[in-house]
Short mmCIF file of C-alpha atoms in Angstrom, two decimals:
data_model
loop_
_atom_site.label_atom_id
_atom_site.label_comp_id
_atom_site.label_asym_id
_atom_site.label_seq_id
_atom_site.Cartn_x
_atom_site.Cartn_y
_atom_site.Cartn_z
CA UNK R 249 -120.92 120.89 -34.91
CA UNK R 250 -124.72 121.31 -35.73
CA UNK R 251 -127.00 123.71 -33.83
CA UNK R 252 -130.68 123.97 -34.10
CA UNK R 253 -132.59 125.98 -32.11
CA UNK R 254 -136.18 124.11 -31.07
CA UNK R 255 -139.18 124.70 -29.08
CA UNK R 256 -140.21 121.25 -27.19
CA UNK R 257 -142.93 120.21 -24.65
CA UNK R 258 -142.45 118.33 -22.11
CA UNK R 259 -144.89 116.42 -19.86
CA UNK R 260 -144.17 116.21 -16.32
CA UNK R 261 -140.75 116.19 -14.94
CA UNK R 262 -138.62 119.68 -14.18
CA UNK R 263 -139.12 121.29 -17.32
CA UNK R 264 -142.98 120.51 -17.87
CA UNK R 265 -144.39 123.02 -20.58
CA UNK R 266 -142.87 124.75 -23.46
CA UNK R 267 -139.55 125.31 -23.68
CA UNK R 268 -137.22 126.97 -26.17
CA UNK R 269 -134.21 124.77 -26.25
CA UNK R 270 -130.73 124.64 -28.35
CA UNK R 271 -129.85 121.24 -30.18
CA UNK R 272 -126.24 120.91 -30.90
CA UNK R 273 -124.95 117.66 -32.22
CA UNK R 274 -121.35 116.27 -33.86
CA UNK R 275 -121.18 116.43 -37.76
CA UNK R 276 -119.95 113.34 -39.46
CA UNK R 277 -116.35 115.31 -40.05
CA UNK R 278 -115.60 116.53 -36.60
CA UNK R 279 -112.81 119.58 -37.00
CA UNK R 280 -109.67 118.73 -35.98
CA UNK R 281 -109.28 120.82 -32.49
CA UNK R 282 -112.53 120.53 -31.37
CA UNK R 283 -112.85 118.26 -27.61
CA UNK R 284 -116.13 116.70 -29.48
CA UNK R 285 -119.74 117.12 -27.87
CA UNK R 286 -119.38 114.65 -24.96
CA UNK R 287 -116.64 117.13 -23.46
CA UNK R 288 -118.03 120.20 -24.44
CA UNK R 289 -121.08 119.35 -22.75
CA UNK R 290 -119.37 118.12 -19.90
CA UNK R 291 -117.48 121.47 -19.74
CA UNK R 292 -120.95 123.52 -19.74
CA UNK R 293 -121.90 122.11 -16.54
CA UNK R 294 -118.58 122.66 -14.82
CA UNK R 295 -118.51 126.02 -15.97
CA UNK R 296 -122.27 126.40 -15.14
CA UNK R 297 -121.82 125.06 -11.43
CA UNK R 298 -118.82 127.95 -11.26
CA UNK R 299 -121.17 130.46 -12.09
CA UNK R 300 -119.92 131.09 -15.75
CA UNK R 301 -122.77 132.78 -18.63
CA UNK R 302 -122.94 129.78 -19.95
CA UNK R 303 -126.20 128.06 -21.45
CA UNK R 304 -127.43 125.63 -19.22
CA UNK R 305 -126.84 122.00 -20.33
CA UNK R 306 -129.59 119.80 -19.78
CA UNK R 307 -129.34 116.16 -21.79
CA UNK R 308 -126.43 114.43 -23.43
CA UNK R 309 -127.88 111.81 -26.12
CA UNK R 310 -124.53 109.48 -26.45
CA UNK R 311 -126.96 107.10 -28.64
CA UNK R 312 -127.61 109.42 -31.38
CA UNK R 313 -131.30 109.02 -31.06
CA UNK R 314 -131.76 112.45 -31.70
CA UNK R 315 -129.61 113.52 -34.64
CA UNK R 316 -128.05 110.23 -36.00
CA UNK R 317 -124.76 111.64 -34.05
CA UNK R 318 -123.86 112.29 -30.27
CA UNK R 319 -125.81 115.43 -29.47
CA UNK R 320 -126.63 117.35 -26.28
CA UNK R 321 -129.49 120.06 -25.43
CA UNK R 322 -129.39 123.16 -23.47
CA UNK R 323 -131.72 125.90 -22.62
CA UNK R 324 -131.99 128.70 -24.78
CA UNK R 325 -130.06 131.95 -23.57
CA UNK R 326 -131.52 134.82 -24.20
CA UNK R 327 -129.78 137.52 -26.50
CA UNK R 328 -128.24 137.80 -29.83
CA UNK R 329 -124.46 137.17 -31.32
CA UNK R 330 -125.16 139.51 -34.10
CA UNK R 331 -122.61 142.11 -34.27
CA UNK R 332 -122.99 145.20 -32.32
CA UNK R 333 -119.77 147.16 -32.59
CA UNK R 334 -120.91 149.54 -34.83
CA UNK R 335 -124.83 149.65 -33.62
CA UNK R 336 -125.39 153.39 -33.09
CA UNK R 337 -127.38 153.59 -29.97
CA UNK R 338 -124.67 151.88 -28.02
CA UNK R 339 -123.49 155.21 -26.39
CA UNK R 340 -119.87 155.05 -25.00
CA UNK R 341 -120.90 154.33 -21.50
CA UNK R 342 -122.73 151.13 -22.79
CA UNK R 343 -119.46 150.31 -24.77
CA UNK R 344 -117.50 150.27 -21.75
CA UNK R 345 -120.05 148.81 -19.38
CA UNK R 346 -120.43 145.71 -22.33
CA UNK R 347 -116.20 145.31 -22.39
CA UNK R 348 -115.80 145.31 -18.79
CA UNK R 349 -118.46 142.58 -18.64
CA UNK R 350 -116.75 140.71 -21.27
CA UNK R 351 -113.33 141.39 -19.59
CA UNK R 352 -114.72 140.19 -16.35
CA UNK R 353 -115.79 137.25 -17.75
CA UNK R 354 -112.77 136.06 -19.71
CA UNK R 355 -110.77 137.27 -16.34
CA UNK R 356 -113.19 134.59 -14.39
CA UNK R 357 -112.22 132.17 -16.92
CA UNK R 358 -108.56 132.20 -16.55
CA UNK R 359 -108.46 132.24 -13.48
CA UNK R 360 -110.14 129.02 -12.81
CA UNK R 361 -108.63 126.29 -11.03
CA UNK R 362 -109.62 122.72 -13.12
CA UNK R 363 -110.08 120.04 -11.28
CA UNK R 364 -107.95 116.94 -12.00
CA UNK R 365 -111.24 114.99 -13.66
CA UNK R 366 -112.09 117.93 -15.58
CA UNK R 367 -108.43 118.24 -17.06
CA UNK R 368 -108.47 115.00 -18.44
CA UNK R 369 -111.21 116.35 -21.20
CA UNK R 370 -107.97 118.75 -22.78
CA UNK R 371 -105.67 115.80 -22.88
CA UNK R 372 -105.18 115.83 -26.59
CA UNK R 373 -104.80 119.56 -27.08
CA UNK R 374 -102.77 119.97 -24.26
CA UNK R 375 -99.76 117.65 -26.35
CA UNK R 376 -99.49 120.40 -28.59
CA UNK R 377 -98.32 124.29 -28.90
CA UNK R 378 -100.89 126.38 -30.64
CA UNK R 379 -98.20 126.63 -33.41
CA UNK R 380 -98.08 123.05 -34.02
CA UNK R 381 -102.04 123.16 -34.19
CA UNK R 382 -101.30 125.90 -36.69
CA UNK R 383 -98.78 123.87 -38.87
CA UNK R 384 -100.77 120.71 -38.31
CA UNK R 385 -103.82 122.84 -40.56
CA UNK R 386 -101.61 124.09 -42.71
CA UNK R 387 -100.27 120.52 -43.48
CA UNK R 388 -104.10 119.53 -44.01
CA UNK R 389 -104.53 121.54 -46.95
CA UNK R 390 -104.26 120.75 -50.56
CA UNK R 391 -101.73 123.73 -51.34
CA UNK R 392 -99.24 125.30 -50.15
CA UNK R 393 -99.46 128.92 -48.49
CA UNK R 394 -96.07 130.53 -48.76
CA UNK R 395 -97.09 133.52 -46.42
CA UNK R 396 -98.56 131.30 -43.85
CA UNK R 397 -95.78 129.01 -43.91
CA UNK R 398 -93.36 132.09 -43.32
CA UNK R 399 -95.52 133.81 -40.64
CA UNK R 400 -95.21 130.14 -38.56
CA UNK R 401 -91.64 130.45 -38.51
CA UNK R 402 -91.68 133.90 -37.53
CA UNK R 403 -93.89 133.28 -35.26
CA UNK R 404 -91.38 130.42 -34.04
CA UNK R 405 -89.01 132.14 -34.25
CA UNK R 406 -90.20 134.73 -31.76
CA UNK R 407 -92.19 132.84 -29.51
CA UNK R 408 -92.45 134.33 -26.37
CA UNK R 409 -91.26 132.53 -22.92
CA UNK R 410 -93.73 130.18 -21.56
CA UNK R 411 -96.35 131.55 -18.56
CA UNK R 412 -98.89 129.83 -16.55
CA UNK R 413 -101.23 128.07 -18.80
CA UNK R 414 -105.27 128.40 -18.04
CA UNK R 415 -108.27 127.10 -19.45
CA UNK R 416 -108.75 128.98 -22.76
CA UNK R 417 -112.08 129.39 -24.66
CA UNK R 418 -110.27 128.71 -27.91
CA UNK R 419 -112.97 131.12 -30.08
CA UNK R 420 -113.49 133.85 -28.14
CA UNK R 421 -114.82 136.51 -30.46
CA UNK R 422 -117.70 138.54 -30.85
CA UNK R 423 -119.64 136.12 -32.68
CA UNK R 424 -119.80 133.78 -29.87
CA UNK R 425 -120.71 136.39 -27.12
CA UNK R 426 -124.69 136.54 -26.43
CA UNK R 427 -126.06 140.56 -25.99
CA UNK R 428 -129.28 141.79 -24.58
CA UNK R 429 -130.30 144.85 -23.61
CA UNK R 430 -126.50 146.14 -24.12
CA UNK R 431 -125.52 143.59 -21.67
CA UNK R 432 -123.13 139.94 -22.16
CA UNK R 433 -126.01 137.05 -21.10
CA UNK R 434 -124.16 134.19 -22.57
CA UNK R 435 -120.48 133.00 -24.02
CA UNK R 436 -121.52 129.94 -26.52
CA UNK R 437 -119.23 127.59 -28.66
CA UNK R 438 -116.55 126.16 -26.27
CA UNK R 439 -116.30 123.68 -28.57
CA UNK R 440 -112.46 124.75 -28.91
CA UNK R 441 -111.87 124.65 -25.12
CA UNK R 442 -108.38 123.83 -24.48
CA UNK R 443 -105.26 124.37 -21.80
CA UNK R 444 -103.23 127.96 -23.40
CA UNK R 445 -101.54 130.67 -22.68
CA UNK R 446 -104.58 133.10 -21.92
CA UNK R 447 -103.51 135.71 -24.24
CA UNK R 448 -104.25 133.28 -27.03
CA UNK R 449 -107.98 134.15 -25.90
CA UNK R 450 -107.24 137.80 -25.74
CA UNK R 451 -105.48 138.09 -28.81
CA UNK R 452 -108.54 136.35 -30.82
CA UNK R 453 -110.81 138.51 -29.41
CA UNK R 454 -108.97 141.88 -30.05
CA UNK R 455 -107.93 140.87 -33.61
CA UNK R 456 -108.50 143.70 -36.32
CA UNK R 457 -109.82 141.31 -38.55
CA UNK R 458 -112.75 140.84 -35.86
CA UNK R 459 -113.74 144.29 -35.35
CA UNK R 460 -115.54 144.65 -38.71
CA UNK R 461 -113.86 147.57 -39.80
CA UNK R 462 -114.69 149.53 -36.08
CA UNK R 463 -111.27 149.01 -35.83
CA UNK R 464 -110.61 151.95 -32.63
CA UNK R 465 -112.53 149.98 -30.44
CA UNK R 466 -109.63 147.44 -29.84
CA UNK R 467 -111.30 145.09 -28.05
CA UNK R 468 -113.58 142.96 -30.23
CA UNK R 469 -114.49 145.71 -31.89
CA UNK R 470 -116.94 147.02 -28.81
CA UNK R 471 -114.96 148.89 -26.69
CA UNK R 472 -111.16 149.91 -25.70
CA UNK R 473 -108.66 147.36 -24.34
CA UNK R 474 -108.10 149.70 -21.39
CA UNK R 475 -111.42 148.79 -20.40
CA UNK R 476 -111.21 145.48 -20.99
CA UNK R 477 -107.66 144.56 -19.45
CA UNK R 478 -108.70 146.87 -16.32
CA UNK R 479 -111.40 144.39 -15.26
CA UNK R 480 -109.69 141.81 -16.99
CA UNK R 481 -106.66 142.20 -14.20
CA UNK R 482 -109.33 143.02 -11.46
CA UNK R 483 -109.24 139.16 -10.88
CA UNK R 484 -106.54 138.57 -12.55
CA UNK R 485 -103.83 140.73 -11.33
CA UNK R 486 -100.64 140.66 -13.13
CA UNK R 487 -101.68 137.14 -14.99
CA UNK R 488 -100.79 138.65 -18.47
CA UNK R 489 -98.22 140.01 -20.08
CA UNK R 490 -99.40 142.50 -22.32
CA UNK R 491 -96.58 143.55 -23.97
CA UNK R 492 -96.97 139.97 -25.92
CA UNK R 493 -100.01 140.51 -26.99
CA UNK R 494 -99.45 141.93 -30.53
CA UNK R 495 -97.47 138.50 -31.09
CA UNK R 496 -100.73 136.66 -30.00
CA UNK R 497 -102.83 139.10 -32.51
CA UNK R 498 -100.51 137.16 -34.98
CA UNK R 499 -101.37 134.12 -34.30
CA UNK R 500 -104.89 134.99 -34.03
CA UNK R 501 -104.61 136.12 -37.40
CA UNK R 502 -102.66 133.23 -39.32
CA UNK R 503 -105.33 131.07 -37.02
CA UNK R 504 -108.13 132.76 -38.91
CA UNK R 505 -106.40 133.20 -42.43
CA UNK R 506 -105.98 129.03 -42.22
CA UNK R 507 -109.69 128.56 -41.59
CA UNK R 508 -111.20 130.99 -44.29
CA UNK R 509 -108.28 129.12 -46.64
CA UNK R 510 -109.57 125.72 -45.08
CA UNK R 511 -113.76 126.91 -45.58
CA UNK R 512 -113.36 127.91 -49.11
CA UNK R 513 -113.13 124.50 -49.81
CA UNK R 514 -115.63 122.94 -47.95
CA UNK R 515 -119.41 121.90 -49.34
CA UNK R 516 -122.61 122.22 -48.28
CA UNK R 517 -125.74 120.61 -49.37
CA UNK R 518 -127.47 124.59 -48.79
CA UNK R 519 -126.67 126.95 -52.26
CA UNK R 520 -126.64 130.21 -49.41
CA UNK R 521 -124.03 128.55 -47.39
CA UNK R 522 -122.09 127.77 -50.16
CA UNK R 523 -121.33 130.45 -51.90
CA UNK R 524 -120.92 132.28 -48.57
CA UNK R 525 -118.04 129.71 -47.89
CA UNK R 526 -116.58 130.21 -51.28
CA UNK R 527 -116.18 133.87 -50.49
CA UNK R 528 -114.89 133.15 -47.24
CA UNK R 529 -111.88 131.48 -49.21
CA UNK R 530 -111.18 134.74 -50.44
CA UNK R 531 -110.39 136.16 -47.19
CA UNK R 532 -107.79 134.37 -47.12
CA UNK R 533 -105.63 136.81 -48.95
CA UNK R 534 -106.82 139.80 -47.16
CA UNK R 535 -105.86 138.06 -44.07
CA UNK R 536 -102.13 137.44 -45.10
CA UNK R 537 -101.97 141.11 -45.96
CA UNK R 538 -102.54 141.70 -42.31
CA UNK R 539 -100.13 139.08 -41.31
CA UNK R 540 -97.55 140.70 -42.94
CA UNK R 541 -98.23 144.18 -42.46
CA UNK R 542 -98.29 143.15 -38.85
CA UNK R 543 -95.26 141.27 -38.56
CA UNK R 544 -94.14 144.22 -40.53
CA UNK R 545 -94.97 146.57 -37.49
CA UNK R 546 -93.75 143.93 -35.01
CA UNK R 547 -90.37 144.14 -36.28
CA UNK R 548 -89.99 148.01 -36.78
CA UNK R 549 -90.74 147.91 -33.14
CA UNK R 550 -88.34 146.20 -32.30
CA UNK R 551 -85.35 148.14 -34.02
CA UNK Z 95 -104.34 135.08 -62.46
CA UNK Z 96 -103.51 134.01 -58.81
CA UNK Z 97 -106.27 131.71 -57.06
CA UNK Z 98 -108.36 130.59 -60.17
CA UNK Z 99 -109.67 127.63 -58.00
CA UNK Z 100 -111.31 129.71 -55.33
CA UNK Z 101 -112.47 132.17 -58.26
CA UNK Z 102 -114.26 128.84 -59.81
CA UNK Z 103 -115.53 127.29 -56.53
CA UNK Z 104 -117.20 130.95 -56.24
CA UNK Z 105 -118.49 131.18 -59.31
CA UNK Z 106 -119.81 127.89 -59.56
CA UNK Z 107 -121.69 128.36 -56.05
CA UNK Z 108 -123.24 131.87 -57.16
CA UNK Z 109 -124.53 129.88 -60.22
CA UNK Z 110 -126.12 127.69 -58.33
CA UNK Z 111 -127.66 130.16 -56.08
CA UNK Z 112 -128.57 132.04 -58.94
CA UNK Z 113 -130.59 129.24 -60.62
CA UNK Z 114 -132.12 127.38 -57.33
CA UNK Z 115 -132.92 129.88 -55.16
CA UNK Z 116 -133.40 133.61 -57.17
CA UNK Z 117 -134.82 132.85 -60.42
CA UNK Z 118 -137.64 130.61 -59.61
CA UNK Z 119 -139.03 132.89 -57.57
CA UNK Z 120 -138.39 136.14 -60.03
CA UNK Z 121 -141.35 137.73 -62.11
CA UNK Z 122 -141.34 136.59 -65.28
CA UNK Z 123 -140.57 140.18 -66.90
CA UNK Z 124 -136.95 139.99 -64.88
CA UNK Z 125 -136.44 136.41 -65.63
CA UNK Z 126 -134.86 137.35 -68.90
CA UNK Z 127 -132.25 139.26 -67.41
CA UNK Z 128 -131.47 136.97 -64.82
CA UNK Z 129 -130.79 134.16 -67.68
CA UNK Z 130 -128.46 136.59 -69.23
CA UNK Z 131 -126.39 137.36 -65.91
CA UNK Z 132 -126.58 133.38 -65.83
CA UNK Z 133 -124.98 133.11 -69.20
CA UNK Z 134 -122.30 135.32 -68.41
CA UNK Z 135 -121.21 133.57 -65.30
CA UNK Z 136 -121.24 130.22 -67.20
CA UNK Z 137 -118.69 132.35 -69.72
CA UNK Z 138 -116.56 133.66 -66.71
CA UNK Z 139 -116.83 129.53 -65.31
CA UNK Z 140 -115.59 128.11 -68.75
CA UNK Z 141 -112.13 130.90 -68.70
CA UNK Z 142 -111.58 130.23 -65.27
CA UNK Z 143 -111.40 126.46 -65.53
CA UNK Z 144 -109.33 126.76 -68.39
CA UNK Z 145 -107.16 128.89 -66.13
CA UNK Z 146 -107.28 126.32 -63.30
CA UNK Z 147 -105.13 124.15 -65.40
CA UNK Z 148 -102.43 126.78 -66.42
CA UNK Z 149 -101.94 127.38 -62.36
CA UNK Z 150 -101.59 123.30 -61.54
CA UNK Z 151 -98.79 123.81 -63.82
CA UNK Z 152 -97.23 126.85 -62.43
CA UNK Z 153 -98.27 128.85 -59.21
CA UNK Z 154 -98.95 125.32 -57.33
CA UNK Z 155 -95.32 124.01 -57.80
CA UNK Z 156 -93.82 127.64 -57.05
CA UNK Z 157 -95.40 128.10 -53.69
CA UNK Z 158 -94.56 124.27 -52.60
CA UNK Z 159 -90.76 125.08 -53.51
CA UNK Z 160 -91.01 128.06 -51.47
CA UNK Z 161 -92.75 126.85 -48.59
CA UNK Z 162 -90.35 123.68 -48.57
CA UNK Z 163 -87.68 126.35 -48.60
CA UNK Z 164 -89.16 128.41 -45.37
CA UNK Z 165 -90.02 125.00 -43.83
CA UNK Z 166 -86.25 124.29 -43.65
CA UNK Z 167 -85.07 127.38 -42.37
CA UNK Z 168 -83.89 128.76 -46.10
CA UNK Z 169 -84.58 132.05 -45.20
CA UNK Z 170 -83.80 132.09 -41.18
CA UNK Z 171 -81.13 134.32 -41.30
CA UNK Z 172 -83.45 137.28 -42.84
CA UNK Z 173 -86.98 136.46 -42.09
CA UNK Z 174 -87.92 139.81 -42.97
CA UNK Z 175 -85.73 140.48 -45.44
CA UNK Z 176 -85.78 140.02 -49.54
CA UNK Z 177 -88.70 137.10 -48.76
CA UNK Z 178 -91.10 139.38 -47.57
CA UNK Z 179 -90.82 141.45 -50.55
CA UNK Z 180 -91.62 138.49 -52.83
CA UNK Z 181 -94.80 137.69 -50.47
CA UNK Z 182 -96.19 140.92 -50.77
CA UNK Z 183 -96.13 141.14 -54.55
CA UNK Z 184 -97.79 138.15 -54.96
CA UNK Z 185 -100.76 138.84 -52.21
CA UNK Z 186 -100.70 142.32 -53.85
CA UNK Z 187 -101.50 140.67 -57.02
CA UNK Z 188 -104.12 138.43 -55.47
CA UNK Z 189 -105.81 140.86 -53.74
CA UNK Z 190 -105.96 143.48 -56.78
CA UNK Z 191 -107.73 140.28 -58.55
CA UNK Z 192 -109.95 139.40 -55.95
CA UNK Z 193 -111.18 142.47 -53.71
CA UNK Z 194 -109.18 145.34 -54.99
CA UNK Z 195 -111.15 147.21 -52.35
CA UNK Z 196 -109.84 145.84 -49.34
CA UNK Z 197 -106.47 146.88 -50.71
CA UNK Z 198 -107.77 150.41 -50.60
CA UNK Z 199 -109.87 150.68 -47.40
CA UNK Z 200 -108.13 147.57 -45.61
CA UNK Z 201 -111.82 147.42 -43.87
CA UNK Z 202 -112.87 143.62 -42.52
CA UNK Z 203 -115.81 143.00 -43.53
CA UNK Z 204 -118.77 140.53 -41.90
CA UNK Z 205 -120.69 137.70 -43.29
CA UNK Z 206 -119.67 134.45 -41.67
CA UNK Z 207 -118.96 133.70 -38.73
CA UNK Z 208 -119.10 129.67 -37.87
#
């Protein structure tokens, strides 16, 4: 996906004068999970009518008119995705005010009944396990990956019994949580959405490798996990089990080592953007050092 | 060396940002310099290509027998036995080539995030 942030005028109708708006359109090379931009805008209102921080949708352009590709706008929501784990004048009652937001809101999320009409937008990622999605992008790439290819058969291996599935985010992390004022105003990017196990969501979000190296703050790198499963549970008592959820910090982590494998060898027509994705690639390798330094731990645990 | 294809792509796209987008806009008395740290990535480029063929030949096959030989359950009955051993010397090896500091400080760093 494409997102450009605009300022348009508009005469007449219910948004006459200026307004600060968000373009976000297909690329030409959709990724492989993503429910495309009909669905995810689609999703937005759902979760918008339910009272979700959400950006408001407000135009779906099937045509193309506006980008050349399918494209929908939304309003603007105010606050920033920049990291802010490690911002000094978030005190700790700010930390755990921000996780119990974020726990809240994730809480909200999984707990939401989906209507029959809305479930139909998951149909293709609900067909597969998040370790077939895994394999299927490992199977995409031009190389083999011995370590990922033995982490998926742990992970296979030790997969843990099936719970209630809910409607999963499918990239929660701090990058796509908006902040202002030490506050959560928006969750962006649901391009991803799919039907999970909710800890998938959880385990993504509390992965080391997200934390930017603020690495006691467990979850997301903001604030503790106690924090964050306590109002997690307030609505969703008992929906977790969070004993599995260093299995689904696993997964979170092969999921990410696959990507930065997968973004060091895409293009760009921008010089910035690509050498920044060549030096993702080489995360790669720091990322199956964690994976096996936390399988590692997994398995000393369990002796 | 381990990953000499990522080590070009990386090289090649800090050459590029190198000539497009800093030295064009540097003074002309730090120009010179620039040109210079210019002609040493070319250098680095040239090895590394040269090293991109010596892998095709070696690494590539070695991880696709291994993988094939995870894939079909080769190694089921220890998982995390002598396999894991061999995995870690060779992401040691990477990682002492590429970022020897995340080896030290195992710190995750930030500067991408879509």
């Amino acid at each position: 996906m494409y997102t450009w942030e605009i300022t348009a005028s508009f005469e007449g109708g219910l948004l006459e004068g200026t307004s600060r708006l968000i373009l976000r359109s297909q690329s030409d090379t959709p990724l492989l999970p993503s429910i495309g931009i009909d669905c995810e805008f689609q999703l937005l209102r759902f979760l918008k009518s339910k009272k979700f921080k959400v950006p408001k949708p407000i135009y779906m352009d099937r045509s193309g008119l506006l980008t050349g590709n399918p494209a929908f706008m939304m309003q603007k929501t105010i606050g920033s995705s920049k990291f802010i784990g490690t911002d000094s004048k978030l005190n700790i009652l700010d930390r755990k005010q921000l996780t119990r937001d974020i726990g809240h809101q994730l809480g909200k999320l999984h707990k939401l009944k989906i209507p029959s009409n809305q479930l139909r937008l998951f149909k293709k990622a609900r067909e597969q396990s998040v370790i077939d999605r895994l394999y299927t992008q490992l199977d995409l790439l031009p190389y083999s990956l011995p370590v990922i290819e033995w982490a998926l058969r742990w992970l296979e291996k030790n997969r843990p019994v099936k719970r209630s599935q809910s409607l999963c985010h499918g990239d929660f992390r701090n990058g796509n949580l908006l902040i202002h004022r030490k506050r959560l105003t928006g969750i962006i990017d649901w391009e991803f959405a799919h039907i999970g196990n909710p800890l998938e969501d959880i385990g993504w979000f509390c992965a080391r490798c997200w934390r930017f190296g603020n690495d006691m703050e467990e979850a997301g790198g903001i604030g503790h996990l106690s924090d964050f499963m306590e109002s997690y549970e307030t609505l969703n008592p008992r929906k977790v089990n969070w004993v599995e959820l260093p299995y689904w910090n696993i997964v979170a982590t092969v999921k990410w080592a696959l990507i930065a494998h997968r973004q060091g060898l895409r293009d760009s027509w921008n010089s910035t953007r690509k050498l920044e994705l060549a030096l993702t690639g080489f995360k790669g390798v720091q990322l199956e050092h964690e994976i096996l330094k936390l399988i590692k731990n997994h398995e000393r645990v369990k002796i | 060396m381990k990953d000499a294809d990522k080590m070009t792509k990386l090289l090649e796209a800090a050459k590029i940002v190198l000539e497009e987008d800093i030295i064009p806009s540097l003074p002309s008395r730090k120009r010179l310099s620039a040109l210079l740290v210019e002609e040493a990535l070319s250098i680095a480029l040239n090895t590394t290509y040269q090293l991109v063929r010596q892998e095709e030949n070696e690494t590539v096959k070695n991880n696709k027998v291994l993988s094939n030989q995870i894939r079909s359950g080769v190694y089921d009955t220890s998982l995390d036995g002598e396999i894991t051993k061999i995995l870690s010397r060779d992401v040691s090896e990477r990682l002492e080539a590429s970022t020897p500091d995340f080896k030290m400080h195992q710190k995750f760093s930030q500067y991408l995030t879509n």
